[in-house]
Amino acid sequence: MSKPFFDFVHPDDLDRTREAVSTLASQQKVASFENRYRCKDGTYRWLEWTSAPAGNLIYSAARDITERKQAEES
């Protein structure tokens, strides 16, 4: 809770994540957005997000798609 969530985003995904947050700030939904988040052990997991703004709040749901991304790569 003491760190901004951007600290956990993979460096290669920061620009796209900032764009998604900007879209949400302009009160538009973001569906099916993918990025990587750092885990406690230092590894990264792929997450697929669906987010919707509601005034000053953002409601989001994410699911772990790491296995799917690994299968796509091989």
N, CA, C and O atoms as a DFTB+ gen file, in Angstrom:
296 C
 N C O
     1  1       0.816      -1.203       0.000
     2  2       0.000       0.000       0.000
     3  2       0.859       1.266       0.000
     4  3       0.367       2.346      -0.330
     5  1       2.126       1.145       0.363
     6  2       2.958       2.336       0.467
     7  2       3.618       2.711      -0.859
     8  3       4.230       3.774      -0.961
     9  1       3.503       1.851      -1.876
    10  2       4.135       2.124      -3.165
    11  2       3.079       2.361      -4.235
    12  3       2.010       1.752      -4.197
    13  1       3.368       3.241      -5.190
    14  2       2.450       3.418      -6.322
    15  2       2.401       2.134      -7.162
    16  3       3.402       1.429      -7.283
    17  1       1.247       1.842      -7.732
    18  2       1.131       0.592      -8.483
    19  2       2.066       0.558      -9.690
    20  3       2.441      -0.521     -10.147
    21  1       2.447       1.730     -10.214
    22  2       3.380       1.755     -11.344
    23  2       4.722       1.116     -10.986
    24  3       5.439       0.655     -11.875
    25  1       5.068       1.082      -9.706
    26  2       6.312       0.437      -9.274
    27  2       6.309      -1.066      -9.536
    28  3       7.372      -1.685      -9.578
    29  1       5.132      -1.659      -9.711
    30  2       5.013      -3.099      -9.901
    31  2       4.840      -3.492     -11.369
    32  3       4.875      -4.676     -11.701
    33  1       4.655      -2.514     -12.239
    34  2       4.447      -2.775     -13.661
    35  2       5.796      -3.021     -14.338
    36  3       6.775      -2.330     -14.057
    37  1       5.835      -4.005     -15.227
    38  2       7.061      -4.300     -15.981
    39  2       7.484      -3.039     -16.743
    40  3       6.642      -2.351     -17.321
    41  1       8.794      -2.734     -16.744
    42  2       9.262      -1.511     -17.429
    43  2       8.831      -1.414     -18.896
    44  3       8.566      -0.314     -19.382
    45  1       8.756      -2.536     -19.607
    46  2       8.334      -2.507     -21.010
    47  2       6.853      -2.188     -21.177
    48  3       6.411      -1.860     -22.278
    49  1       6.088      -2.282     -20.098
    50  2       4.641      -2.069     -20.170
    51  2       4.204      -0.734     -19.577
    52  3       3.013      -0.423     -19.567
    53  1       5.147       0.051     -19.089
    54  2       4.784       1.303     -18.409
    55  2       4.052       2.288     -19.315
    56  3       3.046       2.868     -18.906
    57  1       4.536       2.484     -20.527
    58  2       3.891       3.459     -21.418
    59  2       2.454       3.049     -21.732
    60  3       1.542       3.875     -21.671
    61  1       2.251       1.772     -22.067
    62  2       0.888       1.306     -22.379
    63  2      -0.020       1.406     -21.157
    64  3      -1.204       1.720     -21.279
    65  1       0.544       1.135     -19.975
    66  2      -0.246       1.215     -18.746
    67  2      -0.640       2.661     -18.464
    68  3      -1.771       2.932     -18.062
    69  1       0.286       3.581     -18.672
    70  2      -0.031       5.005     -18.487
    71  2      -1.125       5.449     -19.464
    72  3      -2.005       6.230     -19.101
    73  1      -1.067       4.954     -20.694
    74  2      -2.105       5.292     -21.673
    75  2      -3.474       4.765     -21.213
    76  3      -4.486       5.453     -21.348
    77  1      -3.495       3.550     -20.672
    78  2      -4.757       2.977     -20.191
    79  2      -5.307       3.799     -19.024
    80  3      -6.510       4.051     -18.957
    81  1      -4.441       4.212     -18.116
    82  2      -4.878       5.033     -16.981
    83  2      -5.393       6.378     -17.478
    84  3      -6.371       6.899     -16.943
    85  1      -4.755       6.939     -18.480
    86  2      -5.217       8.200     -19.058
    87  2      -6.605       8.038     -19.676
    88  3      -7.463       8.909     -19.529
    89  1      -6.815       6.928     -20.359
    90  2      -8.133       6.650     -20.937
    91  2      -9.192       6.572     -19.843
    92  3     -10.282       7.125     -19.986
    93  1      -8.867       5.886     -18.754
    94  2      -9.806       5.778     -17.630
    95  2     -10.062       7.139     -16.992
    96  3     -11.186       7.436     -16.586
    97  1      -9.030       7.958     -16.903
    98  2      -9.180       9.300     -16.323
    99  2     -10.109      10.166     -17.154
   100  3     -10.732      11.092     -16.634
   101  1     -10.203       9.867     -18.451
   102  2     -11.125      10.616     -19.305
   103  2     -12.509       9.957     -19.345
   104  3     -13.317      10.228     -20.233
   105  1     -12.762       9.086     -18.359
   106  2     -14.071       8.457     -18.147
   107  2     -14.473       7.490     -19.261
   108  3     -15.656       7.366     -19.579
   109  1     -13.492       6.806     -19.855
   110  2     -13.762       5.791     -20.866
   111  2     -13.364       4.417     -20.323
   112  3     -12.385       4.293     -19.586
   113  1     -14.125       3.395     -20.690
   114  2     -13.807       2.029     -20.286
   115  2     -12.557       1.530     -20.988
   116  3     -12.232       1.970     -22.091
   117  1     -11.864       0.614     -20.343
   118  2     -10.728      -0.089     -20.936
   119  2     -11.024      -1.578     -20.800
   120  3     -11.112      -2.109     -19.693
   121  1     -11.175      -2.238     -21.936
   122  2     -11.489      -3.667     -21.915
   123  2     -10.313      -4.453     -22.479
   124  3      -9.694      -4.044     -23.462
   125  1     -10.016      -5.563     -21.860
   126  2      -9.013      -6.492     -22.362
   127  2      -7.626      -5.875     -22.512
   128  3      -6.977      -6.040     -23.545
   129  1      -7.179      -5.173     -21.494
   130  2      -5.845      -4.590     -21.461
   131  2      -4.899      -5.586     -20.782
   132  3      -5.239      -6.147     -19.741
   133  1      -3.721      -5.808     -21.363
   134  2      -2.754      -6.761     -20.819
   135  2      -1.468      -6.051     -20.423
   136  3      -0.961      -5.192     -21.145
   137  1      -0.952      -6.432     -19.255
   138  2       0.380      -5.982     -18.848
   139  2       0.944      -6.959     -17.824
   140  3       0.257      -7.875     -17.372
   141  1       2.206      -6.747     -17.468
   142  2       2.880      -7.635     -16.526
   143  2       3.099      -6.919     -15.201
   144  3       3.463      -5.744     -15.156
   145  1       2.863      -7.669     -14.115
   146  2       3.069      -7.156     -12.766
   147  2       4.112      -7.997     -12.049
   148  3       4.154      -9.219     -12.186
   149  1       4.956      -7.309     -11.277
   150  2       6.003      -7.993     -10.520
   151  2       5.422      -8.628      -9.268
   152  3       4.651      -8.009      -8.535
   153  1       5.808      -9.877      -9.040
   154  2       5.398     -10.625      -7.848
   155  2       6.391     -10.395      -6.719
   156  3       7.454      -9.807      -6.917
   157  1       6.033     -10.861      -5.552
   158  2       6.883     -10.718      -4.372
   159  2       8.257     -11.351      -4.583
   160  3       9.258     -10.850      -4.071
   161  1       8.308     -12.468      -5.346
   162  2       9.582     -13.163      -5.578
   163  2      10.393     -12.553      -6.728
   164  3      11.459     -13.064      -7.073
   165  1       9.887     -11.456      -7.322
   166  2      10.610     -10.764      -8.375
   167  2      10.251     -11.195      -9.789
   168  3      10.666     -10.549     -10.752
   169  1       9.489     -12.271      -9.933
   170  2       9.052     -12.705     -11.259
   171  2       7.877     -11.835     -11.707
   172  3       7.302     -11.088     -10.915
   173  1       7.535     -11.947     -12.977
   174  2       6.412     -11.186     -13.522
   175  2       5.318     -12.141     -13.982
   176  3       5.592     -13.224     -14.498
   177  1       4.075     -11.716     -13.786
   178  2       2.905     -12.456     -14.258
   179  2       2.130     -11.539     -15.197
   180  3       2.009     -10.338     -14.958
   181  1       1.607     -12.132     -16.275
   182  2       0.752     -11.398     -17.205
   183  2      -0.652     -11.312     -16.627
   184  3      -1.195     -12.313     -16.159
   185  1      -1.248     -10.114     -16.657
   186  2      -2.628      -9.921     -16.219
   187  2      -3.427      -9.300     -17.358
   188  3      -2.935      -8.450     -18.100
   189  1      -4.665      -9.746     -17.472
   190  2      -5.599      -9.154     -18.433
   191  2      -6.654      -8.406     -17.626
   192  3      -7.316      -8.984     -16.764
   193  1      -6.801      -7.129     -17.912
   194  2      -7.658      -6.236     -17.143
   195  2      -8.896      -5.809     -17.929
   196  3      -8.857      -5.654     -19.150
   197  1      -9.980      -5.624     -17.204
   198  2     -11.164      -4.911     -17.670
   199  2     -11.435      -3.860     -16.620
   200  3     -11.560      -4.184     -15.439
   201  1     -11.529      -2.604     -17.029
   202  2     -11.672      -1.503     -16.074
   203  2     -12.725      -0.513     -16.549
   204  3     -12.919      -0.292     -17.744
   205  1     -13.396       0.072     -15.566
   206  2     -14.415       1.081     -15.885
   207  2     -14.337       2.197     -14.847
   208  3     -14.254       1.930     -13.648
   209  1     -14.363       3.446     -15.308
   210  2     -14.347       4.576     -14.377
   211  2     -15.747       4.838     -13.829
   212  3     -16.756       4.577     -14.483
   213  1     -15.771       5.360     -12.616
   214  2     -17.031       5.769     -11.989
   215  2     -16.731       7.009     -11.155
   216  3     -16.482       6.913      -9.954
   217  1     -16.755       8.154     -11.789
   218  2     -16.388       9.390     -11.099
   219  2     -14.903       9.375     -10.769
   220  3     -14.062       9.237     -11.657
   221  1     -14.587       9.518      -9.489
   222  2     -13.188       9.509      -9.050
   223  2     -12.661       8.107      -8.785
   224  3     -11.498       7.948      -8.414
   225  1     -13.489       7.095      -8.966
   226  2     -13.085       5.711      -8.719
   227  2     -12.885       4.965     -10.032
   228  3     -13.430       5.340     -11.071
   229  1     -12.098       3.912      -9.961
   230  2     -11.921       3.009     -11.097
   231  2     -12.188       1.605     -10.594
   232  3     -11.555       1.153      -9.640
   233  1     -13.117       0.915     -11.225
   234  2     -13.407      -0.474     -10.896
   235  2     -12.699      -1.352     -11.910
   236  3     -12.847      -1.168     -13.118
   237  1     -11.921      -2.320     -11.407
   238  2     -11.128      -3.184     -12.285
   239  2     -11.216      -4.632     -11.829
   240  3     -11.373      -4.932     -10.646
   241  1     -11.111      -5.504     -12.802
   242  2     -10.983      -6.940     -12.537
   243  2      -9.865      -7.447     -13.427
   244  3      -9.760      -7.065     -14.592
   245  1      -9.030      -8.310     -12.867
   246  2      -7.902      -8.852     -13.629
   247  2      -7.874     -10.357     -13.477
   248  3      -8.311     -10.916     -12.471
   249  1      -7.345     -10.995     -14.511
   250  2      -7.127     -12.434     -14.411
   251  2      -5.720     -12.735     -14.905
   252  3      -5.191     -12.059     -15.787
   253  1      -5.136     -13.758     -14.317
   254  2      -3.771     -14.163     -14.644
   255  2      -3.806     -14.952     -15.952
   256  3      -4.459     -15.992     -16.045
   257  1      -3.096     -14.445     -16.959
   258  2      -3.057     -15.108     -18.269
   259  2      -1.636     -15.550     -18.619
   260  3      -1.318     -15.762     -19.789
   261  1      -0.781     -15.687     -17.599
   262  2       0.624     -16.028     -17.827
   263  2       0.768     -17.325     -18.604
   264  3       1.544     -17.386     -19.559
   265  1       0.037     -18.363     -18.215
   266  2       0.156     -19.656     -18.906
   267  2      -0.256     -19.543     -20.363
   268  3       0.378     -20.144     -21.230
   269  1      -1.299     -18.786     -20.647
   270  2      -1.736     -18.595     -22.027
   271  2      -0.662     -17.874     -22.845
   272  3      -0.387     -18.260     -23.981
   273  1      -0.053     -16.829     -22.274
   274  2       0.998     -16.094     -22.983
   275  2       2.213     -16.982     -23.245
   276  3       2.822     -16.896     -24.311
   277  1       2.569     -17.828     -22.290
   278  2       3.697     -18.743     -22.470
   279  2       3.393     -19.757     -23.556
   280  3       4.278     -20.100     -24.340
   281  1       2.158     -20.246     -23.621
   282  2       1.770     -21.195     -24.661
   283  2       1.800     -20.536     -26.036
   284  3       2.195     -21.172     -27.013
   285  1       1.395     -19.286     -26.127
   286  2       1.414     -18.553     -27.388
   287  2       2.847     -18.364     -27.893
   288  3       3.092     -18.406     -29.098
   289  1       3.783     -18.159     -26.976
   290  2       5.178     -17.941     -27.355
   291  2       5.833     -19.210     -27.867
   292  3       6.732     -19.151     -28.706
   293  1       5.386     -20.371     -27.367
   294  2       6.028     -21.634     -27.799
   295  2       5.289     -22.304     -28.918
   296  3       5.704     -23.365     -29.384
